[in-house]
Amino acid sequence: MKKTMNEKAPTTGAASRKRGAGPQLFLKPARERSLRRLHPWVFSGAIDRLEGEAGSGDTVCVRAADGTFLAWAAYSPASQIRARVWSFSEAEQPDENLLRARVSAAIARRQSVMGDANALRLVHAESDALPGVVADRYGDTLVVQLTSAGAERWRNVIVESLREASGCKLLFERSDGDVRALEGLASRVGMLNGEGSAVAEMKPDVIEIRENGIRYLVDIGAGQKTGFFLDQRDNRASVAALARGREVLNCFCYTGGFTLSAQAGGAASVLSVDSSAPALTLARRNVALNALDTARSHWVEADVFSYLRDLGREGRTFDLIILDPPKFAPTSRDAERAARGYKDINLNALKLLRPGGYLATFSCSSGVSADLFQKIVAGAAADAGASCAIEQRFHAAADHPVMLEFPEGEYLKGLLLRKR
Ligand code: SAH
């Protein structure tokens, strides 16, 4: 009798001590708080013991020290994030149906955010209750990134559900980020055939997409991340709206997202800097593809840190500067080193900015919060002797949702500053 009551109300009052057949992950006393707040990560330091056996990606039942059910999660023995939650409901044990439903729901949520673009993120990992699963749509092609042990364990179901629900003809896998190594998984890059396995021999072509009325070529095979930084879509539109008649400096330009936006918005000139030669080559092709004035765009292959100093020595100044560096701090442990990097580029950029000019400055580091980022930029402005108004705060576009219970999902933040 008592046992039945516990099963019906497993998360309240007396603990559910029912032990299923599968592996059980017990937390240390008082370490269940974040899971109760629906945060989907179980760190290795919070774990007391694993009862039963679990391999990489296997489903484990996570329990509080007193045995209360907390979550179903994917076990990842190599990672500091030892388990990632699939479900907080005891009745919702992960299976094919659950994963299919999650993929369909994620794609259904995107219907309202499509706009003019034919490229958007269909699945955004934890924010879509699919930890380790990212899927970016570029026209009829879907680029899939599986970065967690759990996602890898369910790869066939995930890939086939994505194929069905997205209607995309071609699926290409880009599971080659550093996160995969942290999970103890090898890289996988290649076309995805019907079985959900990557076939590396087939090389995809460069794909053309459309965003904010601009055409871009995306190299899904060799480009960074899945090929294009879709999260900056709205922010590129904001920059376009500011650009008319301005002399623009675009740092970390990649394939020219902000460069083309500024030129389409009527910039007088755009000087674009990146350390990647292939990115600059594609950026130049993008300018030509849009029949924009190639005489107004100048390209430099350089390290932004030292190039900003060179520009300062040459006495160059600009009306609009964009700083969109790569992730300096993947986790909060790297925040201090990252802070030095952000301060350096913001300080040197502000010195090049004319009074009345704009600085659009970004951070995509999960380990640096929006608050901390603003403090770092304020420190840079103080050292540059620049007084600046915050005219806008930037975020990732709506196809990259942020969950209240998972603030790590708010990795992209930015400020639009106007120098007085
Ligand atoms: N703003 C771009 C995305 C930038 S991604 C867009 O809208 O598409 C970050 C870019 O920084 C990458 O292209 C990478 O090659 C470049 N990069 C990384 N470190 C750099 C450095 N020290 N100097 C110059 N470029 C760098």
Short mmCIF file of C-alpha atoms and ligand atoms in Angstrom, two decimals:
data_model
loop_
_atom_site.label_atom_id
_atom_site.label_comp_id
_atom_site.label_asym_id
_atom_site.label_seq_id
_atom_site.Cartn_x
_atom_site.Cartn_y
_atom_site.Cartn_z
CA MET A 1 0.00 0.00 0.00
CA LYS A 2 2.68 2.45 1.04
CA LYS A 3 4.74 1.53 -1.99
CA THR A 4 1.87 2.37 -4.35
CA MET A 5 1.48 5.82 -2.79
CA ASN A 6 5.14 6.54 -3.26
CA GLU A 7 5.00 5.53 -6.89
CA LYS A 8 2.13 7.90 -7.54
CA ALA A 9 3.80 10.87 -5.92
CA PRO A 10 7.47 10.13 -6.40
CA THR A 11 8.82 13.66 -6.01
CA THR A 12 6.94 14.71 -2.91
CA GLY A 13 7.34 13.81 0.72
CA ALA A 14 8.69 10.34 1.39
CA ALA A 15 11.14 9.13 -1.17
CA SER A 16 10.31 6.79 -3.95
CA ARG A 17 12.59 3.89 -3.20
CA LYS A 18 11.52 1.84 -6.13
CA ARG A 19 14.63 0.52 -7.81
CA GLY A 20 14.09 -0.17 -11.49
CA ALA A 21 16.16 -2.71 -13.35
CA GLY A 22 18.43 -0.08 -14.93
CA PRO A 23 21.44 1.78 -13.53
CA GLN A 24 20.78 4.30 -10.77
CA LEU A 25 22.89 7.40 -10.19
CA PHE A 26 22.71 8.58 -6.59
CA LEU A 27 23.61 12.16 -5.71
CA LYS A 28 25.39 13.24 -2.55
CA PRO A 29 23.15 14.66 0.19
CA ALA A 30 21.75 18.13 -0.58
CA ARG A 31 23.07 18.11 -4.16
CA GLU A 32 19.67 17.76 -5.87
CA ARG A 33 18.76 21.45 -5.80
CA SER A 34 19.69 22.35 -9.39
CA LEU A 35 17.85 19.31 -10.77
CA ARG A 36 14.75 20.28 -8.79
CA ARG A 37 14.99 23.65 -10.51
CA LEU A 38 14.97 21.78 -13.86
CA HIS A 39 18.59 22.50 -14.70
CA PRO A 40 19.56 19.60 -16.98
CA TRP A 41 23.18 18.88 -15.98
CA VAL A 42 24.57 16.53 -13.33
CA PHE A 43 28.19 17.40 -12.51
CA SER A 44 30.58 14.65 -11.45
CA GLY A 45 31.19 16.37 -8.10
CA ALA A 46 27.52 16.01 -7.11
CA ILE A 47 27.50 12.24 -7.58
CA ASP A 48 27.80 9.79 -4.70
CA ARG A 49 27.66 6.50 -6.60
CA LEU A 50 26.41 4.62 -9.61
CA GLU A 51 24.46 1.48 -8.78
CA GLY A 52 24.46 -0.97 -11.66
CA GLU A 53 26.44 -0.56 -14.86
CA ALA A 54 26.18 2.23 -17.39
CA GLY A 55 28.23 2.85 -20.52
CA SER A 56 28.60 6.05 -22.53
CA GLY A 57 25.17 7.41 -23.46
CA ASP A 58 23.16 4.83 -21.51
CA THR A 59 20.08 6.03 -19.71
CA VAL A 60 20.45 6.25 -15.94
CA CYS A 61 17.85 7.03 -13.31
CA VAL A 62 19.09 9.97 -11.22
CA ARG A 63 18.09 9.87 -7.55
CA ALA A 64 18.59 12.12 -4.55
CA ALA A 65 20.61 10.74 -1.63
CA ASP A 66 17.35 9.56 -0.01
CA GLY A 67 16.37 7.69 -3.15
CA THR A 68 13.78 10.15 -4.49
CA PHE A 69 13.44 10.10 -8.27
CA LEU A 70 14.89 13.22 -9.91
CA ALA A 71 15.39 12.57 -13.61
CA TRP A 72 16.21 10.24 -16.47
CA ALA A 73 19.54 11.21 -17.94
CA ALA A 74 22.21 10.15 -20.42
CA TYR A 75 25.37 8.95 -18.68
CA SER A 76 28.69 10.30 -19.92
CA PRO A 77 31.58 8.70 -18.02
CA ALA A 78 34.31 10.84 -19.67
CA SER A 79 32.73 14.24 -19.05
CA GLN A 80 32.63 16.56 -16.05
CA ILE A 81 28.96 16.89 -16.95
CA ARG A 82 28.47 13.25 -16.00
CA ALA A 83 24.81 13.07 -17.01
CA ARG A 84 22.45 15.21 -19.12
CA VAL A 85 18.75 15.06 -18.42
CA TRP A 86 16.31 13.67 -20.96
CA SER A 87 13.29 13.97 -18.69
CA PHE A 88 12.29 15.13 -15.20
CA SER A 89 9.20 12.93 -15.22
CA GLU A 90 9.45 9.37 -13.92
CA ALA A 91 6.72 8.28 -16.33
CA GLU A 92 8.71 9.63 -19.30
CA GLN A 93 11.52 7.12 -19.62
CA PRO A 94 13.52 7.98 -22.75
CA ASP A 95 12.71 5.88 -25.78
CA GLU A 96 12.33 6.33 -29.53
CA ASN A 97 8.93 7.93 -29.16
CA LEU A 98 10.11 10.53 -26.68
CA LEU A 99 13.02 11.57 -28.90
CA ARG A 100 10.83 11.70 -31.99
CA ALA A 101 8.34 13.88 -30.13
CA ARG A 102 11.11 16.21 -28.95
CA VAL A 103 12.46 16.67 -32.48
CA SER A 104 8.99 17.34 -33.90
CA ALA A 105 8.18 19.83 -31.14
CA ALA A 106 11.45 21.73 -31.69
CA ILE A 107 10.77 22.06 -35.41
CA ALA A 108 7.12 23.02 -34.85
CA ARG A 109 8.26 25.84 -32.53
CA ARG A 110 10.31 27.33 -35.41
CA GLN A 111 7.27 27.89 -37.66
CA SER A 112 6.69 31.35 -36.22
CA VAL A 113 10.29 32.59 -36.46
CA MET A 114 11.06 31.81 -40.08
CA GLY A 115 10.75 35.36 -41.56
CA ASP A 116 12.52 35.97 -44.85
CA ALA A 117 15.48 33.72 -44.11
CA ASN A 118 15.71 30.20 -45.55
CA ALA A 119 18.38 29.30 -43.03
CA LEU A 120 17.60 28.75 -39.38
CA ARG A 121 18.36 26.64 -36.37
CA LEU A 122 15.74 23.92 -36.00
CA VAL A 123 17.12 22.29 -32.84
CA HIS A 124 19.05 24.16 -30.14
CA ALA A 125 20.20 21.45 -27.74
CA GLU A 126 19.17 21.89 -24.07
CA SER A 127 16.76 24.70 -25.01
CA ASP A 128 14.76 22.14 -26.99
CA ALA A 129 15.17 19.40 -24.35
CA LEU A 130 17.64 17.64 -26.64
CA PRO A 131 21.05 18.02 -24.96
CA GLY A 132 23.90 17.71 -27.42
CA VAL A 133 21.69 17.99 -30.53
CA VAL A 134 22.03 20.96 -32.88
CA ALA A 135 20.42 21.09 -36.31
CA ASP A 136 20.80 24.04 -38.67
CA ARG A 137 18.76 24.24 -41.84
CA TYR A 138 20.40 25.79 -44.91
CA GLY A 139 17.80 25.70 -47.68
CA ASP A 140 17.08 22.04 -48.36
CA THR A 141 20.12 20.82 -46.42
CA LEU A 142 20.20 20.09 -42.73
CA VAL A 143 23.52 20.21 -40.89
CA VAL A 144 23.45 18.07 -37.76
CA GLN A 145 25.83 18.26 -34.83
CA LEU A 146 25.72 15.59 -32.11
CA THR A 147 27.96 16.56 -29.22
CA SER A 148 26.91 14.49 -26.22
CA ALA A 149 27.15 10.82 -25.31
CA GLY A 150 23.35 10.66 -25.07
CA ALA A 151 22.83 12.18 -28.50
CA GLU A 152 25.38 9.73 -29.92
CA ARG A 153 23.60 6.78 -28.25
CA TRP A 154 20.32 7.75 -29.96
CA ARG A 155 21.85 8.99 -33.22
CA ASN A 156 19.76 6.86 -35.61
CA VAL A 157 16.43 7.88 -34.08
CA ILE A 158 17.47 11.53 -33.89
CA VAL A 159 18.78 11.68 -37.45
CA GLU A 160 15.76 9.88 -38.91
CA SER A 161 13.31 12.07 -36.95
CA LEU A 162 15.15 15.16 -38.19
CA ARG A 163 14.97 13.90 -41.76
CA GLU A 164 11.22 13.28 -41.45
CA ALA A 165 10.20 16.39 -39.53
CA SER A 166 12.38 18.89 -41.42
CA GLY A 167 11.58 17.61 -44.91
CA CYS A 168 15.22 18.31 -45.84
CA LYS A 169 16.59 16.27 -48.73
CA LEU A 170 20.20 16.17 -47.60
CA LEU A 171 21.57 15.71 -44.12
CA PHE A 172 25.18 16.42 -43.34
CA GLU A 173 26.90 15.69 -40.05
CA ARG A 174 29.39 18.12 -38.48
CA SER A 175 30.11 16.44 -35.16
CA ASP A 176 33.63 17.80 -34.90
CA GLY A 177 33.55 20.40 -32.12
CA ASP A 178 35.83 20.35 -29.04
CA VAL A 179 32.81 19.42 -26.91
CA ARG A 180 32.75 16.00 -28.54
CA ALA A 181 36.25 15.31 -27.33
CA LEU A 182 35.22 16.27 -23.77
CA GLU A 183 32.50 13.62 -24.02
CA GLY A 184 35.06 11.03 -25.15
CA LEU A 185 33.59 10.87 -28.66
CA ALA A 186 35.54 10.80 -31.93
CA SER A 187 34.80 13.33 -34.70
CA ARG A 188 32.24 12.42 -37.34
CA VAL A 189 31.88 14.49 -40.48
CA GLY A 190 30.08 13.48 -43.65
CA MET A 191 26.80 12.99 -45.48
CA LEU A 192 24.24 11.06 -43.44
CA ASN A 193 22.79 8.14 -45.31
CA GLY A 194 19.53 6.38 -44.42
CA GLU A 195 21.06 4.56 -41.48
CA GLY A 196 22.10 7.69 -39.62
CA SER A 197 25.79 6.98 -40.05
CA ALA A 198 28.15 9.52 -41.54
CA VAL A 199 29.60 8.69 -44.97
CA ALA A 200 32.74 10.74 -45.17
CA GLU A 201 33.63 10.31 -48.87
CA MET A 202 30.78 12.48 -50.16
CA LYS A 203 31.81 16.13 -50.13
CA PRO A 204 28.97 18.62 -49.98
CA ASP A 205 28.89 21.68 -52.20
CA VAL A 206 28.84 25.22 -50.92
CA ILE A 207 25.18 26.12 -50.29
CA GLU A 208 23.53 29.44 -51.02
CA ILE A 209 21.20 30.88 -48.38
CA ARG A 210 19.18 34.09 -48.04
CA GLU A 211 19.01 36.27 -44.93
CA ASN A 212 17.69 39.82 -44.49
CA GLY A 213 17.54 40.10 -48.28
CA ILE A 214 21.22 39.17 -48.65
CA ARG A 215 22.60 36.02 -50.32
CA TYR A 216 25.41 34.12 -48.62
CA LEU A 217 27.46 31.08 -49.62
CA VAL A 218 27.84 28.63 -46.75
CA ASP A 219 30.58 26.00 -46.65
CA ILE A 220 28.90 23.31 -44.56
CA GLY A 221 31.76 20.86 -45.07
CA ALA A 222 34.72 22.97 -43.95
CA GLY A 223 33.26 26.18 -42.49
CA GLN A 224 33.25 26.97 -38.77
CA LYS A 225 30.56 25.43 -36.53
CA THR A 226 27.85 24.22 -38.94
CA GLY A 227 28.98 26.73 -41.59
CA PHE A 228 27.25 30.01 -40.70
CA PHE A 229 26.56 32.02 -37.54
CA LEU A 230 22.76 32.01 -37.70
CA ASP A 231 22.50 33.40 -34.15
CA GLN A 232 23.63 36.87 -35.36
CA ARG A 233 20.81 37.25 -37.93
CA ASP A 234 18.87 40.02 -36.11
CA ASN A 235 22.05 41.77 -35.00
CA ARG A 236 23.30 41.89 -38.58
CA ALA A 237 20.00 43.61 -39.47
CA SER A 238 20.55 46.14 -36.64
CA VAL A 239 24.02 46.93 -37.96
CA ALA A 240 22.67 47.33 -41.51
CA ALA A 241 20.21 49.93 -40.23
CA LEU A 242 23.06 52.00 -38.71
CA ALA A 243 25.53 51.81 -41.55
CA ARG A 244 24.47 54.48 -44.04
CA GLY A 245 27.36 56.73 -44.98
CA ARG A 246 29.63 55.33 -42.26
CA GLU A 247 33.19 54.10 -42.43
CA VAL A 248 33.00 50.64 -40.91
CA LEU A 249 35.56 48.32 -39.31
CA ASN A 250 34.35 44.70 -39.03
CA CYS A 251 36.61 42.61 -36.80
CA PHE A 252 36.37 38.78 -36.86
CA CYS A 253 34.38 39.05 -40.11
CA TYR A 254 34.32 35.30 -40.97
CA THR A 255 32.45 35.00 -44.32
CA GLY A 256 31.32 38.61 -44.24
CA GLY A 257 27.99 38.54 -42.39
CA PHE A 258 28.32 42.01 -40.88
CA THR A 259 30.35 43.29 -43.85
CA LEU A 260 27.59 42.55 -46.35
CA SER A 261 24.94 43.84 -43.95
CA ALA A 262 26.80 47.14 -43.55
CA GLN A 263 27.35 47.46 -47.30
CA ALA A 264 23.72 46.65 -48.07
CA GLY A 265 22.81 49.31 -45.50
CA GLY A 266 24.78 51.91 -47.44
CA ALA A 267 28.15 52.02 -45.65
CA ALA A 268 30.72 54.31 -47.26
CA SER A 269 33.37 51.61 -46.82
CA VAL A 270 33.97 48.44 -44.81
CA LEU A 271 37.37 47.22 -43.67
CA SER A 272 37.03 43.55 -42.63
CA VAL A 273 39.57 41.54 -40.63
CA ASP A 274 39.85 37.81 -39.95
CA SER A 275 42.69 35.37 -39.37
CA SER A 276 41.14 32.69 -41.60
CA ALA A 277 42.09 32.83 -45.29
CA PRO A 278 39.29 30.45 -46.43
CA ALA A 279 36.71 32.58 -44.58
CA LEU A 280 37.98 35.74 -46.31
CA THR A 281 37.86 34.03 -49.72
CA LEU A 282 34.21 33.10 -49.22
CA ALA A 283 33.47 36.60 -47.87
CA ARG A 284 34.80 38.14 -51.09
CA ARG A 285 32.67 35.76 -53.16
CA ASN A 286 29.65 36.80 -51.08
CA VAL A 287 30.19 40.49 -51.90
CA ALA A 288 30.37 39.66 -55.61
CA LEU A 289 27.31 37.38 -55.39
CA ASN A 290 25.23 40.30 -54.11
CA ALA A 291 26.61 42.69 -56.74
CA LEU A 292 27.79 45.00 -53.96
CA ASP A 293 30.52 47.52 -54.75
CA THR A 294 33.77 45.58 -54.31
CA ALA A 295 35.70 48.87 -54.25
CA ARG A 296 34.04 49.69 -50.92
CA SER A 297 35.12 46.51 -49.16
CA HIS A 298 38.69 45.97 -48.01
CA TRP A 299 39.93 42.69 -46.56
CA VAL A 300 42.82 42.01 -44.22
CA GLU A 301 44.05 38.61 -43.06
CA ALA A 302 45.42 39.38 -39.60
CA ASP A 303 45.19 38.79 -35.89
CA VAL A 304 42.67 41.33 -34.63
CA PHE A 305 44.55 41.86 -31.34
CA SER A 306 47.63 43.20 -33.07
CA TYR A 307 45.86 44.72 -36.08
CA LEU A 308 43.80 47.07 -33.88
CA ARG A 309 47.11 48.37 -32.48
CA ASP A 310 48.47 48.82 -36.02
CA LEU A 311 45.41 50.86 -36.97
CA GLY A 312 45.89 53.00 -33.86
CA ARG A 313 49.54 53.67 -34.75
CA GLU A 314 48.46 54.67 -38.26
CA GLY A 315 45.95 57.14 -36.76
CA ARG A 316 42.97 55.45 -38.49
CA THR A 317 39.45 56.13 -37.14
CA PHE A 318 35.98 54.72 -37.90
CA ASP A 319 32.25 55.55 -37.43
CA LEU A 320 31.05 52.00 -36.80
CA ILE A 321 33.08 49.11 -35.41
CA ILE A 322 31.93 45.50 -35.00
CA LEU A 323 33.70 43.10 -32.65
CA ASP A 324 32.37 39.55 -32.93
CA PRO A 325 35.20 37.35 -31.66
CA PRO A 326 35.11 33.56 -31.26
CA LYS A 327 34.30 32.01 -27.89
CA PHE A 328 37.12 32.99 -25.49
CA ALA A 329 35.58 31.20 -22.47
CA PRO A 330 33.80 27.89 -23.11
CA THR A 331 33.20 27.55 -19.34
CA SER A 332 33.24 29.92 -16.37
CA ARG A 333 36.68 28.55 -15.42
CA ASP A 334 38.16 30.37 -18.42
CA ALA A 335 36.36 33.63 -17.60
CA GLU A 336 39.40 35.47 -16.28
CA ARG A 337 41.56 34.84 -19.33
CA ALA A 338 38.59 35.64 -21.54
CA ALA A 339 38.00 38.90 -19.70
CA ARG A 340 41.52 40.03 -20.57
CA GLY A 341 40.87 39.26 -24.24
CA TYR A 342 37.55 41.12 -24.33
CA LYS A 343 39.01 44.09 -22.51
CA ASP A 344 41.94 44.34 -24.90
CA ILE A 345 39.93 44.39 -28.13
CA ASN A 346 37.20 46.67 -26.75
CA LEU A 347 39.75 49.12 -25.39
CA ASN A 348 41.65 49.31 -28.67
CA ALA A 349 38.46 49.47 -30.75
CA LEU A 350 37.05 52.34 -28.65
CA LYS A 351 40.26 54.29 -29.25
CA LEU A 352 39.62 54.04 -33.02
CA LEU A 353 35.99 55.15 -32.74
CA ARG A 354 35.11 58.74 -33.67
CA PRO A 355 32.81 60.72 -31.33
CA GLY A 356 29.20 59.90 -32.27
CA GLY A 357 30.36 56.55 -33.66
CA TYR A 358 28.94 53.13 -32.80
CA LEU A 359 30.58 50.03 -31.37
CA ALA A 360 28.64 46.76 -31.75
CA THR A 361 30.48 44.42 -29.41
CA PHE A 362 29.69 40.74 -28.75
CA SER A 363 30.63 37.78 -26.61
CA CYS A 364 29.54 34.22 -27.38
CA SER A 365 31.24 32.75 -24.28
CA SER A 366 28.90 30.75 -22.02
CA GLY A 367 31.40 31.37 -19.23
CA VAL A 368 30.94 35.16 -19.41
CA SER A 369 27.49 36.41 -18.37
CA ALA A 370 25.85 39.49 -19.89
CA ASP A 371 26.52 41.30 -16.61
CA LEU A 372 30.17 40.40 -16.53
CA PHE A 373 30.54 41.28 -20.20
CA GLN A 374 29.11 44.75 -19.59
CA LYS A 375 31.53 45.24 -16.69
CA ILE A 376 34.49 44.22 -18.84
CA VAL A 377 33.44 46.62 -21.62
CA ALA A 378 32.90 49.39 -19.04
CA GLY A 379 36.46 48.82 -17.81
CA ALA A 380 37.75 49.02 -21.38
CA ALA A 381 35.83 52.27 -22.00
CA ALA A 382 37.18 53.79 -18.78
CA ASP A 383 40.75 52.96 -19.80
CA ALA A 384 40.13 54.37 -23.28
CA GLY A 385 38.71 57.55 -21.74
CA ALA A 386 35.49 56.98 -23.69
CA SER A 387 32.01 57.89 -22.44
CA CYS A 388 29.43 55.65 -24.10
CA ALA A 389 25.64 55.25 -24.07
CA ILE A 390 24.19 51.74 -24.24
CA GLU A 391 21.75 52.10 -27.12
CA GLN A 392 20.79 48.45 -27.51
CA ARG A 393 21.44 45.03 -26.00
CA PHE A 394 21.97 42.19 -28.43
CA HIS A 395 20.90 38.56 -28.09
CA ALA A 396 20.78 35.48 -30.27
CA ALA A 397 17.88 35.32 -32.74
CA ALA A 398 14.61 33.65 -31.72
CA ASP A 399 15.52 30.31 -33.31
CA HIS A 400 18.11 30.02 -30.51
CA PRO A 401 15.71 30.07 -27.53
CA VAL A 402 16.95 30.63 -23.99
CA MET A 403 15.32 28.76 -21.08
CA LEU A 404 15.05 30.50 -17.71
CA GLU A 405 16.18 27.34 -15.97
CA PHE A 406 19.24 27.01 -18.25
CA PRO A 407 21.03 30.38 -18.30
CA GLU A 408 24.04 28.76 -20.02
CA GLY A 409 21.84 28.84 -23.13
CA GLU A 410 22.23 32.63 -23.21
CA TYR A 411 25.75 32.36 -24.59
CA LEU A 412 25.48 35.24 -27.09
CA LYS A 413 25.25 38.71 -25.68
CA GLY A 414 26.23 42.09 -27.05
CA LEU A 415 26.05 45.83 -26.61
CA LEU A 416 25.50 48.64 -29.06
CA LEU A 417 27.44 51.58 -27.67
CA ARG A 418 27.46 55.15 -28.93
CA LYS A 419 30.50 57.17 -28.10
CA ARG A 420 29.79 60.69 -26.80
N1 SAH B 1 30.77 37.88 -37.34
C1 SAH B 1 30.80 36.64 -38.07
C2 SAH B 1 31.15 35.45 -37.19
C3 SAH B 1 32.46 35.55 -36.46
S1 SAH B 1 33.11 34.01 -35.94
C4 SAH B 1 29.47 36.45 -38.79
O1 SAH B 1 28.53 37.25 -38.60
O2 SAH B 1 29.37 35.50 -39.57
C5 SAH B 1 34.68 34.42 -35.35
C6 SAH B 1 35.74 34.64 -36.43
O3 SAH B 1 36.92 35.07 -35.76
C7 SAH B 1 36.14 33.43 -37.22
O4 SAH B 1 36.00 33.71 -38.59
C8 SAH B 1 37.64 33.20 -36.91
O5 SAH B 1 38.39 32.82 -38.06
C9 SAH B 1 38.05 34.57 -36.47
N2 SAH B 1 39.20 34.67 -35.53
C10 SAH B 1 39.45 33.93 -34.44
N3 SAH B 1 40.51 34.42 -33.76
C11 SAH B 1 40.93 35.51 -34.45
C12 SAH B 1 41.97 36.47 -34.26
N4 SAH B 1 42.77 36.41 -33.20
N5 SAH B 1 42.11 37.45 -35.18
C13 SAH B 1 41.31 37.52 -36.25
N6 SAH B 1 40.29 36.66 -36.47
C14 SAH B 1 40.11 35.67 -35.60
#
